[in-house]
Every structure is written in structure tokens, then in C-alpha cells.
Amino acid sequence: MTQPTALGSLMLAFEGTTLPEDALARLRSAPSAGVTLFRSLNVETPGQVRELAASIQRAAGGSDARRGPALVAADQEGGQLLALGAGATPFAGAMALGAAGDPALAERVARAVGLECAAMGVNVVYGPVCDLATNPANPAIGIRSFGDDPTAVGALVAATVRGLQSSGVAAALKHFPGLGDVAADSHHALPVLEADVARLEGRELAPFRAGIGAGARVVMSAHLAVPGLTGDAALPATLSRAVMTGLLRDRLGFDRVSITDALDMGALGDGSGQGAAAAAALDAGIDLLLTAADPVARARIERGIAGAVADARSTDRVAALRAWLAGFEQPELGVVGCDDHRALARELATRSLTLVRDEDGLLPLRVRSGARLAAIQPRPTDQTPADTSASVAPGLASALRGRFERVDQFVVDHAPSRAAIAAAREAVRDHDAIVLGTTAAFIEPAQAALAEAILDLGRPTVTVSLRTPFDLAAYPAAGCHVAAYGILGPTLVGLAAALAGDAPFTGRLPAAIPGLYPTGHGLTALPA
């Protein structure tokens, strides 16, 4: 009997909103675990995604009771990373759930996300993010994290696993063993986490333990070095048997499917080494290899594992996952973006909003009839490859117009020039009040300079962190500050209502603002 080859470990990717001929041929000609879908490459509408997923299943041989479906995966995290496009319900992300602090709400949201994914034919979600938001300078995690407290994050991770998997979608805990406390983005370089087992047990591993305890079907590796475990500051955890077998399987007892993060990321080196990295990941004990859409890169990876026989334990784990997926019926497409889910997105947005400071007594924001309100925000930008923010139109002014009579919109670049800052300052100097949103002031000095210039005008100003709450530390002179955790429609509409005094502020900081406020801080303000 012919033994399965390591080619069956590949999660393929391709460019196209329909299944291209080369991908069709590849799915038919050689085994693979399945496909990862990416918003920029594969997504237009929910119906199109559903048909694309169905075509993948047909090409891969379809589903039957014995084998189960091929894996179709996506990064449908919510918040800044919405892999399945604008047709899906725009749920705020993990940090908003952390601010709401309610595992029951997290489970409800995750079930809704899972039902929408399943309706579109996606049966694996690369999430929840288990990384702790312990380093405000981390450019890649931010609001993708539930927060900085291991116990609180663990409870939300477990709830998210339960919600997703109750809908028949496998949850993939990421990024093992923890990518939160580094300052480099593994898409571009290899971060180093200085931690030994004792430190990991007390912090980074707690959310993973909670997710595994909740029954998570998949764990995704992190491309970062952990020399306290491996003795090598240049060895990615993805390629380390000490991490992916010794720690994950032997110490944490995880006996289900493991998968790499994308093999095209800069942390693993240049393209020529991708084949060797793939082979090393399999040797480390990983079951599945996440490839990018570049067919040249995939060929390198396939050459790197050519001739290798699949590990029987890996084959069994993937087979068990597929058999589990086969036990669920696909929901109707109408669940995607349905009224109940949009109401839930509004509930999450409202419950997450955090009033951090109101020393000026500005809230609720009262402006006389005919008064002018200025709304300033940076143009939404993908700040990391794990980001779909650039697809979102600037919406702060539009949301405020739902509550205030006259609102002028001012959109600046992500890193505004000195001239742009001066122009914005001059344009709003005579406005009766200003709402200034920032998305990266803690790590982007130009946004901090913009905030300082606007605050220096002395006009009634509410500053709003539209991404991580850490931005206040970059302009601490702000007297009135709100943490909103995102730029999606429900969040901005909820923000406008709360600023007007028509909705409550009940959220609490899920992560500390350096030098200013601890985790759990928040002022309660009920509707006026």
C-alpha cells in the first residue's frame, strides 16, 4: 500500500475569485489539506466565496462521511482583520471584547462569526489570537489581542473557541507560544521573546491552555525565536521541536492539528530557504504548512518536502479534524450579515467603548444649534499585512453627523507631514468643538504631533484612540479621551451616540496605558 506523502500537509493559496486552472489542476493531481482564502486575492461577495469554496471541495474530491471536507480557512478575526470582506457582519475585534469583559458576549459573537463563515464554505478560522497585549510598541498584534491579563484573556479565548466550534468551524489558536511581548513584526523580521518556561507558564501560555481546555481543534505556530526554550536566538519556534512538540504536545497535552503561520513571512528568511523551512517545520512536529499564493514559492516548498512520507500521527490528526467537520450542516447564506448579527455587532461596539478621562467635563458633548464640530482622523491604512483597514472608508464624520447638526470632516495621511498638520490646525481653529481620532500615535510620531498641535489650540477637544488605547500616552495632555478599539461602522456609530450622551460608556481598559492608567480602568457614564 502506498504511504501518504508530505504533500498532503500543504494548505494551498491562489489568486482569483474563481478557482483558476492551475489551482484546479494542483488540487486534482496531488494531495493537499485544503486552501486558505485571502481578502485581497479571493473575496468579493458572500455568494462568490460560497461558490469558490464549493469549487475547491469539488476539485479536492468532495466530502463524504469517511473523509470529510477539505479544509477551507480564513483570518476572519473581526476588527482590523476581516478576511471575508464587507458582506460579512463587521464585528469589532478581540480588544473590543476584552473591553466589554464578558465571555458570554464573546461566545455569542464567535458563534455568529462561525455561522457566517460556515455559510460561505469556510470551515477553519485562524483565530482566536491568544497573544497578550503586553508590549504597546508591538506593531502586529494591537487590537487583535483581547488584552494583557492572562486570566481574562484565557476566559475570552475559551469562549471564542466554544462559539466558533459550536457552528461547525474549527478554531485555530495563534500565535504559539505567544507573539504579544515583542516589538518586531514577524511578517518582516524575526522577533525574539526573552522568556523561559516559568515566565511562559505564568503569562503567554495561559490563554493557550484555556483554548486547548475548551477543545480547540487547531494551534498555529509563531515565527519568533524563544532562546529560553531552544537555546538559539535565530531559530523560529515554528522550526523548533522543543517548542512544537516538547512544549505544545508533551507539556500542554495538545493532541490535535498544528499549523504554521504563513511560510512567506520575513521571519523565516528569504524565499530560497522556504523549502528547507517547510521540511524543518514538519520535522519539528507540525502537521500543516500554510503557503502563500505565489506558485514559485509553493514549488520551492514542494521541492523541500518532495519524497518525504507523511507522519502517520499527523495524517490521523488531520483526518480526525475533517471527520469532525463532516458532522455539521452548512447554514443558509442568508445568515451572513443578517439583522440579528448586525444588532449583536452594535451591542459589542456599545459595550466596549471606554471613557478613559474627562477632566474637562466635556461629555456629553453639547454644542449649540448651528455650532460647528470638526472630525479629524487618519486615512485608514493597513499597518501590518495582517490588516484589512485600508478597505474601510473614513467614517468618523459620517457617524457624528447622525447625532450632531454640523460636522466638518478632515482626513489626514497615516503619517501626516508638518505642512498637513499645520493645515489641519488652521482649518479647525475656529470650530466650536473637535473630535480627534488617532490610529497609531503611540508608534507613529507624526500622529502624536498632530494631536499635540490640535490640543494646543485650546478648543474643546475629545481625543479618541481608534485602534489601541495606548495612543493617549503619546499625547497625555488630552483632557477628555475615549478608547474605541476600531474604525468599523458599528463602533463609530456607537461612539457618536455615547459622545452625544445617548448611550453609555461602560467599557474597561483591557490593557494598561503606559504610565497613565491600569488594566480595568474606565469611567462609567450613563445616557444623559
mmCIF file with all atom_site columns, N, CA and C in Angstrom, residues 368-405:
data_model
loop_
_atom_site.group_PDB
_atom_site.id
_atom_site.type_symbol
_atom_site.label_atom_id
_atom_site.label_alt_id
_atom_site.label_comp_id
_atom_site.label_asym_id
_atom_site.label_entity_id
_atom_site.label_seq_id
_atom_site.pdbx_PDB_ins_code
_atom_site.Cartn_x
_atom_site.Cartn_y
_atom_site.Cartn_z
_atom_site.occupancy
_atom_site.B_iso_or_equiv
_atom_site.pdbx_formal_charge
_atom_site.auth_seq_id
_atom_site.auth_comp_id
_atom_site.auth_asym_id
_atom_site.auth_atom_id
_atom_site.pdbx_PDB_model_num
ATOM 1   N N  . ARG A 1 368 ? -24.197 74.122 20.756 1.00 0.00 ? 368 ARG A N  1
ATOM 2   C CA . ARG A 1 368 ? -25.389 74.914 20.458 1.00 0.00 ? 368 ARG A CA 1
ATOM 3   C C  . ARG A 1 368 ? -25.826 74.679 19.003 1.00 0.00 ? 368 ARG A C  1
ATOM 4   N N  . SER A 1 369 ? -27.071 74.994 18.728 1.00 0.00 ? 369 SER A N  1
ATOM 5   C CA . SER A 1 369 ? -27.596 74.863 17.377 1.00 0.00 ? 369 SER A CA 1
ATOM 6   C C  . SER A 1 369 ? -26.777 75.714 16.422 1.00 0.00 ? 369 SER A C  1
ATOM 7   N N  . GLY A 1 370 ? -26.377 75.101 15.336 1.00 0.00 ? 370 GLY A N  1
ATOM 8   C CA . GLY A 1 370 ? -25.588 75.816 14.344 1.00 0.00 ? 370 GLY A CA 1
ATOM 9   C C  . GLY A 1 370 ? -24.103 75.802 14.598 1.00 0.00 ? 370 GLY A C  1
ATOM 10  N N  . ALA A 1 371 ? -23.682 75.285 15.754 1.00 0.00 ? 371 ALA A N  1
ATOM 11  C CA . ALA A 1 371 ? -22.248 75.232 16.059 1.00 0.00 ? 371 ALA A CA 1
ATOM 12  C C  . ALA A 1 371 ? -21.562 74.211 15.146 1.00 0.00 ? 371 ALA A C  1
ATOM 13  N N  . ARG A 1 372 ? -20.263 74.413 14.939 1.00 0.00 ? 372 ARG A N  1
ATOM 14  C CA . ARG A 1 372 ? -19.505 73.538 14.037 1.00 0.00 ? 372 ARG A CA 1
ATOM 15  C C  . ARG A 1 372 ? -18.628 72.579 14.844 1.00 0.00 ? 372 ARG A C  1
ATOM 16  N N  . LEU A 1 373 ? -18.716 71.317 14.481 1.00 0.00 ? 373 LEU A N  1
ATOM 17  C CA . LEU A 1 373 ? -17.909 70.272 15.091 1.00 0.00 ? 373 LEU A CA 1
ATOM 18  C C  . LEU A 1 373 ? -16.930 69.748 14.044 1.00 0.00 ? 373 LEU A C  1
ATOM 19  N N  . ALA A 1 374 ? -15.667 69.683 14.375 1.00 0.00 ? 374 ALA A N  1
ATOM 20  C CA . ALA A 1 374 ? -14.647 69.146 13.466 1.00 0.00 ? 374 ALA A CA 1
ATOM 21  C C  . ALA A 1 374 ? -14.354 67.696 13.814 1.00 0.00 ? 374 ALA A C  1
ATOM 22  N N  . ALA A 1 375 ? -14.295 66.842 12.798 1.00 0.00 ? 375 ALA A N  1
ATOM 23  C CA . ALA A 1 375 ? -13.933 65.437 12.976 1.00 0.00 ? 375 ALA A CA 1
ATOM 24  C C  . ALA A 1 375 ? -12.655 65.177 12.194 1.00 0.00 ? 375 ALA A C  1
ATOM 25  N N  . ILE A 1 376 ? -11.599 64.818 12.902 1.00 0.00 ? 376 ILE A N  1
ATOM 26  C CA . ILE A 1 376 ? -10.294 64.584 12.287 1.00 0.00 ? 376 ILE A CA 1
ATOM 27  C C  . ILE A 1 376 ? -9.921  63.119 12.492 1.00 0.00 ? 376 ILE A C  1
ATOM 28  N N  . GLN A 1 377 ? -9.479  62.460 11.429 1.00 0.00 ? 377 GLN A N  1
ATOM 29  C CA . GLN A 1 377 ? -8.972  61.098 11.569 1.00 0.00 ? 377 GLN A CA 1
ATOM 30  C C  . GLN A 1 377 ? -7.952  60.797 10.489 1.00 0.00 ? 377 GLN A C  1
ATOM 31  N N  . PRO A 1 378 ? -6.994  59.915 10.783 1.00 0.00 ? 378 PRO A N  1
ATOM 32  C CA . PRO A 1 378 ? -6.071  59.459 9.742  1.00 0.00 ? 378 PRO A CA 1
ATOM 33  C C  . PRO A 1 378 ? -6.795  58.562 8.744  1.00 0.00 ? 378 PRO A C  1
ATOM 34  N N  . ARG A 1 379 ? -6.344  58.599 7.515  1.00 0.00 ? 379 ARG A N  1
ATOM 35  C CA . ARG A 1 379 ? -6.902  57.718 6.483  1.00 0.00 ? 379 ARG A CA 1
ATOM 36  C C  . ARG A 1 379 ? -6.606  56.265 6.871  1.00 0.00 ? 379 ARG A C  1
ATOM 37  N N  . PRO A 1 380 ? -7.623  55.395 6.890  1.00 0.00 ? 380 PRO A N  1
ATOM 38  C CA . PRO A 1 380 ? -7.378  54.001 7.274  1.00 0.00 ? 380 PRO A CA 1
ATOM 39  C C  . PRO A 1 380 ? -6.300  53.357 6.400  1.00 0.00 ? 380 PRO A C  1
ATOM 40  N N  . THR A 1 381 ? -5.383  52.685 7.070  1.00 0.00 ? 381 THR A N  1
ATOM 41  C CA . THR A 1 381 ? -4.197  52.118 6.420  1.00 0.00 ? 381 THR A CA 1
ATOM 42  C C  . THR A 1 381 ? -3.940  50.724 6.963  1.00 0.00 ? 381 THR A C  1
ATOM 43  N N  . ASP A 1 382 ? -3.464  49.839 6.128  1.00 0.00 ? 382 ASP A N  1
ATOM 44  C CA . ASP A 1 382 ? -3.017  48.529 6.599  1.00 0.00 ? 382 ASP A CA 1
ATOM 45  C C  . ASP A 1 382 ? -1.660  48.713 7.280  1.00 0.00 ? 382 ASP A C  1
ATOM 46  N N  . GLN A 1 383 ? -1.653  48.658 8.596  1.00 0.00 ? 383 GLN A N  1
ATOM 47  C CA . GLN A 1 383 ? -0.422  48.909 9.338  1.00 0.00 ? 383 GLN A CA 1
ATOM 48  C C  . GLN A 1 383 ? 0.461   47.676 9.449  1.00 0.00 ? 383 GLN A C  1
ATOM 49  N N  . THR A 1 384 ? -0.057  46.540 9.062  1.00 0.00 ? 384 THR A N  1
ATOM 50  C CA . THR A 1 384 ? 0.669   45.274 9.032  1.00 0.00 ? 384 THR A CA 1
ATOM 51  C C  . THR A 1 384 ? -0.010  44.420 7.973  1.00 0.00 ? 384 THR A C  1
ATOM 52  N N  . PRO A 1 385 ? 0.654   43.418 7.407  1.00 0.00 ? 385 PRO A N  1
ATOM 53  C CA . PRO A 1 385 ? -0.038  42.558 6.447  1.00 0.00 ? 385 PRO A CA 1
ATOM 54  C C  . PRO A 1 385 ? -1.269  41.865 7.025  1.00 0.00 ? 385 PRO A C  1
ATOM 55  N N  . ALA A 1 386 ? -1.318  41.684 8.355  1.00 0.00 ? 386 ALA A N  1
ATOM 56  C CA . ALA A 1 386 ? -2.500  41.104 8.989  1.00 0.00 ? 386 ALA A CA 1
ATOM 57  C C  . ALA A 1 386 ? -3.503  42.213 9.295  1.00 0.00 ? 386 ALA A C  1
ATOM 58  N N  . ASP A 1 387 ? -4.012  42.834 8.250  1.00 0.00 ? 387 ASP A N  1
ATOM 59  C CA . ASP A 1 387 ? -4.805  44.053 8.404  1.00 0.00 ? 387 ASP A CA 1
ATOM 60  C C  . ASP A 1 387 ? -5.626  44.252 7.129  1.00 0.00 ? 387 ASP A C  1
ATOM 61  N N  . THR A 1 388 ? -6.882  44.619 7.311  1.00 0.00 ? 388 THR A N  1
ATOM 62  C CA . THR A 1 388 ? -7.711  44.973 6.158  1.00 0.00 ? 388 THR A CA 1
ATOM 63  C C  . THR A 1 388 ? -8.307  46.371 6.330  1.00 0.00 ? 388 THR A C  1
ATOM 64  N N  . SER A 1 389 ? -7.689  47.193 7.177  1.00 0.00 ? 389 SER A N  1
ATOM 65  C CA . SER A 1 389 ? -8.224  48.524 7.479  1.00 0.00 ? 389 SER A CA 1
ATOM 66  C C  . SER A 1 389 ? -8.308  49.420 6.259  1.00 0.00 ? 389 SER A C  1
ATOM 67  N N  . ALA A 1 390 ? -7.387  49.249 5.308  1.00 0.00 ? 390 ALA A N  1
ATOM 68  C CA . ALA A 1 390 ? -7.369  50.125 4.132  1.00 0.00 ? 390 ALA A CA 1
ATOM 69  C C  . ALA A 1 390 ? -8.643  49.993 3.306  1.00 0.00 ? 390 ALA A C  1
ATOM 70  N N  . SER A 1 391 ? -9.388  48.923 3.496  1.00 0.00 ? 391 SER A N  1
ATOM 71  C CA . SER A 1 391 ? -10.634 48.744 2.751  1.00 0.00 ? 391 SER A CA 1
ATOM 72  C C  . SER A 1 391 ? -11.801 49.506 3.383  1.00 0.00 ? 391 SER A C  1
ATOM 73  N N  . VAL A 1 392 ? -11.568 50.140 4.527  1.00 0.00 ? 392 VAL A N  1
ATOM 74  C CA . VAL A 1 392 ? -12.625 50.844 5.253  1.00 0.00 ? 392 VAL A CA 1
ATOM 75  C C  . VAL A 1 392 ? -12.547 52.335 4.946  1.00 0.00 ? 392 VAL A C  1
ATOM 76  N N  . ALA A 1 393 ? -13.631 52.938 4.533  1.00 0.00 ? 393 ALA A N  1
ATOM 77  C CA . ALA A 1 393 ? -13.657 54.369 4.259  1.00 0.00 ? 393 ALA A CA 1
ATOM 78  C C  . ALA A 1 393 ? -13.647 55.149 5.571  1.00 0.00 ? 393 ALA A C  1
ATOM 79  N N  . PRO A 1 394 ? -13.028 56.331 5.593  1.00 0.00 ? 394 PRO A N  1
ATOM 80  C CA . PRO A 1 394 ? -13.078 57.159 6.800  1.00 0.00 ? 394 PRO A CA 1
ATOM 81  C C  . PRO A 1 394 ? -14.531 57.425 7.193  1.00 0.00 ? 394 PRO A C  1
ATOM 82  N N  . GLY A 1 395 ? -14.904 57.086 8.422  1.00 0.00 ? 395 GLY A N  1
ATOM 83  C CA . GLY A 1 395 ? -16.311 57.147 8.790  1.00 0.00 ? 395 GLY A CA 1
ATOM 84  C C  . GLY A 1 395 ? -16.631 57.942 10.034 1.00 0.00 ? 395 GLY A C  1
ATOM 85  N N  . LEU A 1 396 ? -15.632 58.586 10.644 1.00 0.00 ? 396 LEU A N  1
ATOM 86  C CA . LEU A 1 396 ? -15.879 59.295 11.893 1.00 0.00 ? 396 LEU A CA 1
ATOM 87  C C  . LEU A 1 396 ? -16.868 60.437 11.706 1.00 0.00 ? 396 LEU A C  1
ATOM 88  N N  . ALA A 1 397 ? -16.637 61.279 10.711 1.00 0.00 ? 397 ALA A N  1
ATOM 89  C CA . ALA A 1 397 ? -17.517 62.430 10.492 1.00 0.00 ? 397 ALA A CA 1
ATOM 90  C C  . ALA A 1 397 ? -18.932 61.978 10.157 1.00 0.00 ? 397 ALA A C  1
ATOM 91  N N  . SER A 1 398 ? -19.062 60.983 9.306  1.00 0.00 ? 398 SER A N  1
ATOM 92  C CA . SER A 1 398 ? -20.389 60.491 8.929  1.00 0.00 ? 398 SER A CA 1
ATOM 93  C C  . SER A 1 398 ? -21.151 59.996 10.146 1.00 0.00 ? 398 SER A C  1
ATOM 94  N N  . ALA A 1 399 ? -20.475 59.268 11.040 1.00 0.00 ? 399 ALA A N  1
ATOM 95  C CA . ALA A 1 399 ? -21.143 58.777 12.241 1.00 0.00 ? 399 ALA A CA 1
ATOM 96  C C  . ALA A 1 399 ? -21.579 59.934 13.141 1.00 0.00 ? 399 ALA A C  1
ATOM 97  N N  . LEU A 1 400 ? -20.717 60.927 13.289 1.00 0.00 ? 400 LEU A N  1
ATOM 98  C CA . LEU A 1 400 ? -21.054 62.067 14.133 1.00 0.00 ? 400 LEU A CA 1
ATOM 99  C C  . LEU A 1 400 ? -22.233 62.857 13.573 1.00 0.00 ? 400 LEU A C  1
ATOM 100 N N  . ARG A 1 401 ? -22.361 62.872 12.251 1.00 0.00 ? 401 ARG A N  1
ATOM 101 C CA . ARG A 1 401 ? -23.490 63.602 11.642 1.00 0.00 ? 401 ARG A CA 1
ATOM 102 C C  . ARG A 1 401 ? -24.838 62.981 11.997 1.00 0.00 ? 401 ARG A C  1
ATOM 103 N N  . GLY A 1 402 ? -24.822 61.755 12.447 1.00 0.00 ? 402 GLY A N  1
ATOM 104 C CA . GLY A 1 402 ? -26.063 61.145 12.898 1.00 0.00 ? 402 GLY A CA 1
ATOM 105 C C  . GLY A 1 402 ? -26.542 61.688 14.236 1.00 0.00 ? 402 GLY A C  1
ATOM 106 N N  . ARG A 1 403 ? -25.666 62.423 14.936 1.00 0.00 ? 403 ARG A N  1
ATOM 107 C CA . ARG A 1 403 ? -26.015 62.947 16.261 1.00 0.00 ? 403 ARG A CA 1
ATOM 108 C C  . ARG A 1 403 ? -25.840 64.459 16.381 1.00 0.00 ? 403 ARG A C  1
ATOM 109 N N  . PHE A 1 404 ? -25.049 65.041 15.492 1.00 0.00 ? 404 PHE A N  1
ATOM 110 C CA . PHE A 1 404 ? -24.742 66.464 15.600 1.00 0.00 ? 404 PHE A CA 1
ATOM 111 C C  . PHE A 1 404 ? -25.092 67.167 14.293 1.00 0.00 ? 404 PHE A C  1
ATOM 112 N N  . GLU A 1 405 ? -25.469 68.440 14.403 1.00 0.00 ? 405 GLU A N  1
ATOM 113 C CA . GLU A 1 405 ? -26.047 69.162 13.278 1.00 0.00 ? 405 GLU A CA 1
ATOM 114 C C  . GLU A 1 405 ? -25.038 69.483 12.189 1.00 0.00 ? 405 GLU A C  1
#
